[in-house]
Tab-separated table of C-alpha atoms in Angstrom:
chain	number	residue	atom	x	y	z
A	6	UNK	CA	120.964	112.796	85.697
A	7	UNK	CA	117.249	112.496	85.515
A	8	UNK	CA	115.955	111.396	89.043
A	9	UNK	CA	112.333	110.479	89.916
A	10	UNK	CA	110.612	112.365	92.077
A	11	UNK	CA	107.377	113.668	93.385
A	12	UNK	CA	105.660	116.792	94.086
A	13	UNK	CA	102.370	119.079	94.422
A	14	UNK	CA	102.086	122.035	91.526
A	15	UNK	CA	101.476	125.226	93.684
A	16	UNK	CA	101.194	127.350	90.274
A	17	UNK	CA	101.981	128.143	86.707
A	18	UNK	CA	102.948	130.881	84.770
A	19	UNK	CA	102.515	130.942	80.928
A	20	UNK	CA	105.975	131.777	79.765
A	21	UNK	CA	105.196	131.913	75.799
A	22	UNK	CA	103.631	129.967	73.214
A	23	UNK	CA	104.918	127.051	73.981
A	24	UNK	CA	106.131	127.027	77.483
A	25	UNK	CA	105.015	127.594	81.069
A	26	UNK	CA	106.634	127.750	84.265
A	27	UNK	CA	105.675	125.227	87.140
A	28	UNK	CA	106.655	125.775	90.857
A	29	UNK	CA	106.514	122.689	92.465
A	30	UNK	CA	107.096	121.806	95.653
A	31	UNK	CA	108.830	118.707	95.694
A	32	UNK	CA	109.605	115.666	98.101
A	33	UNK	CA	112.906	115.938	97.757
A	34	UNK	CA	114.151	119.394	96.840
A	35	UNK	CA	111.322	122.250	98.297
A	36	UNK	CA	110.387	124.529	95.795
A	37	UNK	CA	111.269	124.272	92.484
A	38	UNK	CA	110.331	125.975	89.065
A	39	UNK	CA	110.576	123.951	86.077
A	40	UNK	CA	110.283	124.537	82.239
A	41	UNK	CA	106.791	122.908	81.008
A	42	UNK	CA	106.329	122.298	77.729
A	43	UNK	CA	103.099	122.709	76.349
A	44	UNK	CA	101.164	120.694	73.585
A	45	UNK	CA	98.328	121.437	71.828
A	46	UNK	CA	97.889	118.277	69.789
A	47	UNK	CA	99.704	114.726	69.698
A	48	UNK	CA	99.363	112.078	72.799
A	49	UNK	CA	101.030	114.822	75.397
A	50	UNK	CA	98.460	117.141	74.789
A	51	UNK	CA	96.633	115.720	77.556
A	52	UNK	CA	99.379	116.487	80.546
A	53	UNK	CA	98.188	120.549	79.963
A	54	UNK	CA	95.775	119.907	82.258
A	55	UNK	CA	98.139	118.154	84.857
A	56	UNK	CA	99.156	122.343	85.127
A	57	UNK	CA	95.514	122.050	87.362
A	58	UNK	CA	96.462	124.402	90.986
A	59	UNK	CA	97.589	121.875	93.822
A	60	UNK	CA	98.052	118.567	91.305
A	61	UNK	CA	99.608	115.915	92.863
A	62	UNK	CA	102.425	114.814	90.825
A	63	UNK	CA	105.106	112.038	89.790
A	64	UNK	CA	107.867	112.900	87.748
A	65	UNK	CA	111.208	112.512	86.374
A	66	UNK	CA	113.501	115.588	87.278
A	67	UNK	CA	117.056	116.592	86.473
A	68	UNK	CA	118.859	119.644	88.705
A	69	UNK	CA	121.026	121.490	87.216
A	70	UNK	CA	122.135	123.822	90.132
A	71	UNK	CA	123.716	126.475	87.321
A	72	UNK	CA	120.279	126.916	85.755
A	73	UNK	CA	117.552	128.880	87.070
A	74	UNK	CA	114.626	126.572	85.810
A	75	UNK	CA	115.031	122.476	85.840
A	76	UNK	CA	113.841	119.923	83.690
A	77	UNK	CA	110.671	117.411	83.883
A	78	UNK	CA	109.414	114.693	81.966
A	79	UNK	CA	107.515	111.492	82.587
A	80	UNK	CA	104.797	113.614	84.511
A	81	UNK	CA	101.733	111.992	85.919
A	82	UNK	CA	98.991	112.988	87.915
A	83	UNK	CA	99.610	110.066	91.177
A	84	UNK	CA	96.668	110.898	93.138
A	85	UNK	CA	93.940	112.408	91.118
A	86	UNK	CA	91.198	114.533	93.610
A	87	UNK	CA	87.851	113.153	92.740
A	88	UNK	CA	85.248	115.996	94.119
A	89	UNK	CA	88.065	119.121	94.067
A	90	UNK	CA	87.444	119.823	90.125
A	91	UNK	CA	83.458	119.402	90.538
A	92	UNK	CA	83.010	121.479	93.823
A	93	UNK	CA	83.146	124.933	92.897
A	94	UNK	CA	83.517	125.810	96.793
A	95	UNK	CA	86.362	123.180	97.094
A	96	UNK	CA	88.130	124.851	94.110
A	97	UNK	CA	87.401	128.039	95.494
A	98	UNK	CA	89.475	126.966	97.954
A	99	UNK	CA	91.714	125.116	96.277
A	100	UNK	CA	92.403	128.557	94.236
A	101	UNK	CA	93.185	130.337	97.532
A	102	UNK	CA	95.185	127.327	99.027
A	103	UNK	CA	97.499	127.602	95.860
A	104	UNK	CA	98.034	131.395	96.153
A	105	UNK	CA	98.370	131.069	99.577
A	106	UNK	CA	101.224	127.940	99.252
A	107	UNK	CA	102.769	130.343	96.431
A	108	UNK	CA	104.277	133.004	98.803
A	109	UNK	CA	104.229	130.875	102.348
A	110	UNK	CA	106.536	128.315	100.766
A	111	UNK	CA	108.741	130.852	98.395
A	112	UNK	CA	112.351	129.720	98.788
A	113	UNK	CA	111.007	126.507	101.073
A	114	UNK	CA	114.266	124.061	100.989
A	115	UNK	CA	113.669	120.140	100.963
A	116	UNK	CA	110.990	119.707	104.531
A	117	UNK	CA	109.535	116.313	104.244
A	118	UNK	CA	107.074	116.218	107.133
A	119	UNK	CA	105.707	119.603	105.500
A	120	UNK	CA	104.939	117.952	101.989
A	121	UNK	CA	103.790	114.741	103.877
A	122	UNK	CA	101.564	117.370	105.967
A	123	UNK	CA	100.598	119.091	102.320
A	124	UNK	CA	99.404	116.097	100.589
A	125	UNK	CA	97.645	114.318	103.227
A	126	UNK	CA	96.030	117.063	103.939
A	127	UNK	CA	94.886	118.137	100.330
A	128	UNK	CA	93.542	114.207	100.196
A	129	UNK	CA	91.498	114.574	103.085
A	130	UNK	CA	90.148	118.143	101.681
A	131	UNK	CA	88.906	116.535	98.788
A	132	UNK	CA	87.193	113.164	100.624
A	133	UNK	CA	85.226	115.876	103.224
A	134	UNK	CA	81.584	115.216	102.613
A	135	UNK	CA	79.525	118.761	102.485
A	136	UNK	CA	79.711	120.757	105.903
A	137	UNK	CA	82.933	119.383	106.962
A	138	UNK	CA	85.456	121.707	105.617
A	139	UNK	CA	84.046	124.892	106.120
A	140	UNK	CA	87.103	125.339	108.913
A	141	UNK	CA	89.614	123.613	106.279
A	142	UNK	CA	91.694	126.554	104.829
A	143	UNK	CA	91.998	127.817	108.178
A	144	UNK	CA	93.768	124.691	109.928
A	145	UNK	CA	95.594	124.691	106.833
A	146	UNK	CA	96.643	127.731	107.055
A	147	UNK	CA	98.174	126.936	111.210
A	148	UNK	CA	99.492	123.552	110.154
A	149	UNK	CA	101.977	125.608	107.072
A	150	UNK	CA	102.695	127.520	109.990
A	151	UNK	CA	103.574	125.322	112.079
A	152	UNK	CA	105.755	123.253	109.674
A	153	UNK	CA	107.963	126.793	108.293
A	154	UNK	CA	108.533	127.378	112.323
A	155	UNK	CA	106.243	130.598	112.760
A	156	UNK	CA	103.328	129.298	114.225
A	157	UNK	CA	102.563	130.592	118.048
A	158	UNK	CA	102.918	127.793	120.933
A	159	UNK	CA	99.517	126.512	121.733
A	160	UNK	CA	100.639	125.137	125.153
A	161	UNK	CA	100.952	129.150	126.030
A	162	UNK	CA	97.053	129.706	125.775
A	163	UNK	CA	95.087	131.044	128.711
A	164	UNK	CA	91.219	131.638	128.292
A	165	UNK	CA	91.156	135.039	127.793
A	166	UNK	CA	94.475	135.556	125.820
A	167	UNK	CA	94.762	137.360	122.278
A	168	UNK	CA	97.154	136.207	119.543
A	169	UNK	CA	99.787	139.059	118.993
A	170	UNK	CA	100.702	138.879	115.652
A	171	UNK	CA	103.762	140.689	115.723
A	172	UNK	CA	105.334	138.888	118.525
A	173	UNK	CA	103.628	135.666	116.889
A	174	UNK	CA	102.264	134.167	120.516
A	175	UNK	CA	99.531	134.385	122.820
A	176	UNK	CA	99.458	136.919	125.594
A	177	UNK	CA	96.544	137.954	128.517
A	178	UNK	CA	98.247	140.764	128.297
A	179	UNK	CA	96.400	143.354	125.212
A	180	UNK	CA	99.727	144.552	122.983
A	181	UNK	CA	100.412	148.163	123.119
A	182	UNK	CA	99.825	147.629	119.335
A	183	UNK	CA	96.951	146.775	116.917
A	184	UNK	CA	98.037	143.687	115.247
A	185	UNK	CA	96.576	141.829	117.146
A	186	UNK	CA	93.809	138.663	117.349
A	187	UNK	CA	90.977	139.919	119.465
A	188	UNK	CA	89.919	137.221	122.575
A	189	UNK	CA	86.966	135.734	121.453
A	190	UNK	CA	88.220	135.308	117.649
A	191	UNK	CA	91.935	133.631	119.616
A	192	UNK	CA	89.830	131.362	121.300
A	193	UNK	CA	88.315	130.087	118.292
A	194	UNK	CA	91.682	129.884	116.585
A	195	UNK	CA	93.354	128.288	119.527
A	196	UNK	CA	90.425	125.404	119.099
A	197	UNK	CA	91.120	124.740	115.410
A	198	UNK	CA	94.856	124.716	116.198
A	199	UNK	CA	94.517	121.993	119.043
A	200	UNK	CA	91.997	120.014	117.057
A	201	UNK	CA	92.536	117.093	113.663
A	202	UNK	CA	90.935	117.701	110.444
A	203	UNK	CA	87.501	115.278	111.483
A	204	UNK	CA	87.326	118.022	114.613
A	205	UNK	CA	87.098	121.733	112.950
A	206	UNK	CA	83.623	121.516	111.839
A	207	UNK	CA	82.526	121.432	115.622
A	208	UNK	CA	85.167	125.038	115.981
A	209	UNK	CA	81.914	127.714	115.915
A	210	UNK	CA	82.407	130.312	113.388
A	211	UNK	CA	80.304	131.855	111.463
A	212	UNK	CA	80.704	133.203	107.792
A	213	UNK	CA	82.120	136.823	108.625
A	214	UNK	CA	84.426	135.338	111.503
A	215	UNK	CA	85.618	132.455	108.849
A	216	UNK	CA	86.879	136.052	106.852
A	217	UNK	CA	88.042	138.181	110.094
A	218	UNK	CA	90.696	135.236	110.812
A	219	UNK	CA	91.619	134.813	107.241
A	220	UNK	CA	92.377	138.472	107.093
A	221	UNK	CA	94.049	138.033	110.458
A	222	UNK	CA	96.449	135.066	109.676
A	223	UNK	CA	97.083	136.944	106.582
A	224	UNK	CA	98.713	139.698	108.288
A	225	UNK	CA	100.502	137.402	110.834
A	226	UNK	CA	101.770	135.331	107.491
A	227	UNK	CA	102.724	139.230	106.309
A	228	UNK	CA	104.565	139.624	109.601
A	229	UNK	CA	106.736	136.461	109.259
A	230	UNK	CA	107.746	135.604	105.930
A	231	UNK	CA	109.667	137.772	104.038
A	232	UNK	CA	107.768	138.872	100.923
A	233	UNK	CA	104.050	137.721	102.303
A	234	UNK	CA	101.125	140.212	100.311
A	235	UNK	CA	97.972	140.836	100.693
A	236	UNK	CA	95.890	137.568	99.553
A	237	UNK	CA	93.738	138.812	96.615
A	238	UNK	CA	91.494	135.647	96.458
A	239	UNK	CA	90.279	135.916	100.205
A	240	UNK	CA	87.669	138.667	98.516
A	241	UNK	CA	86.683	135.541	96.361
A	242	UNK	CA	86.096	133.243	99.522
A	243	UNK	CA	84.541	135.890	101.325
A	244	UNK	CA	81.902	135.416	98.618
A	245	UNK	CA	81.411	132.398	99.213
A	246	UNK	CA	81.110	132.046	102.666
A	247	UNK	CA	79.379	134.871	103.333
């Protein structure tokens, strides 16, 4: 039974000549790869592109739980980003966002607040005028946390505490252990954390902090989800901030 359905295209592999695979995280189901079939010609060539990291997406779907890739058709792109394509350091972004997404939401089972939290906030990434979004990725980052269950309970934050990644809260107390967030970079976290996506350009960090707490939430992500690597395109952002 082919169902409609909606969803945001985390990634694609190119399975052969003719096919790729799409995981999608969907409204309705979580994750999900499907079969894509490509054209090179005729009036579907055009939905190729739709295979674009983080696409927003309407669809027709059919599960089959016995397979191990489902079916789409009827795809459309339902809220196409106007200054993500253009920006090259909003699809820098974007490009770490989507391998980011890729492993944090692996096995992800139907969470609607999380995809309402996903494409709300991918909509207000692309509308950010120029200085606004420096902090964006990093928010981001906290509010997947927060929505999988791992993220560390603001309301325990002292001045002066340090995020211990392995225990995955914040302590005054320095771990006995090195993974974890030094003060003055926890502070800056716990700001972003307690503030909306209008408020983290005011958070004050500069270019190499931007890439010590990327590099830091990594490893927490590492910590507490099964699978989590090293994030090979924070080298690329690290570039571009600086």
């Amino acid at each position: 039974m082919w169902l409609p359905e909606r969803g945001i295209l985390i990634c694609s592999v190119r399975h052969n000549d003719r096919t790729s695979v799409a995981h999608v995280f969907t409204s309705g189901h979580g994750m999900v790869p499907f079969i894509w079939f490509l054209s090179k010609t005729g009036k579907n060539a055009g939905r190729n592109t739709l295979l674009q990291p983080l696409t927003q997406l309407e669809f027709q779907a059919e599960y089959i739980p016995t397979e191990s890739l489902q079916h789409i058709k009827e795809i459309k792109n339902c809220a196409p980003y106007g200054d993500i394509p253009g920006n090259p350091v909003k699809s820098a972004i974007s490009l770490f966002l989507s391998e980011f997404l890729t492993y944090a939401l692996k096995g992800e089972q139907d969470n609607p607040p999380l995809f309402r939290f996903l494409t709300e906030s991918l909509q207000w990434f692309d509308n950010a005028p120029e200085g606004g979004y420096s902090n964006f990725h990093i928010a981001f980052m906290t509010g997947v946390a927060r929505h999988i269950g791992i993220c560390p309970n603001i309301e325990e934050y002292v001045p002066g505490s340090v995020l211990d990644m392995r225990e995955g809260l914040f302590t005054p107390l320095l771990p006995k252990h090195t993974e974890y967030m030094p003060a003055e970079l926890s502070c800056k976290l716990y700001l972003l954390m307690n503030s909306g996506y209008d408020e983290i350009k005011d958070a004050p960090l500069t270019g190499q902090e931007r890439v010590m707490m990327l590099n830091a939430l990594n490893t927490f992500f590492r910590l507490h989800v099964p699978g989590f690597p090293v994030l090979k395109s924070i080298e690329v952002l690290e570039t571009v901030f600086g």
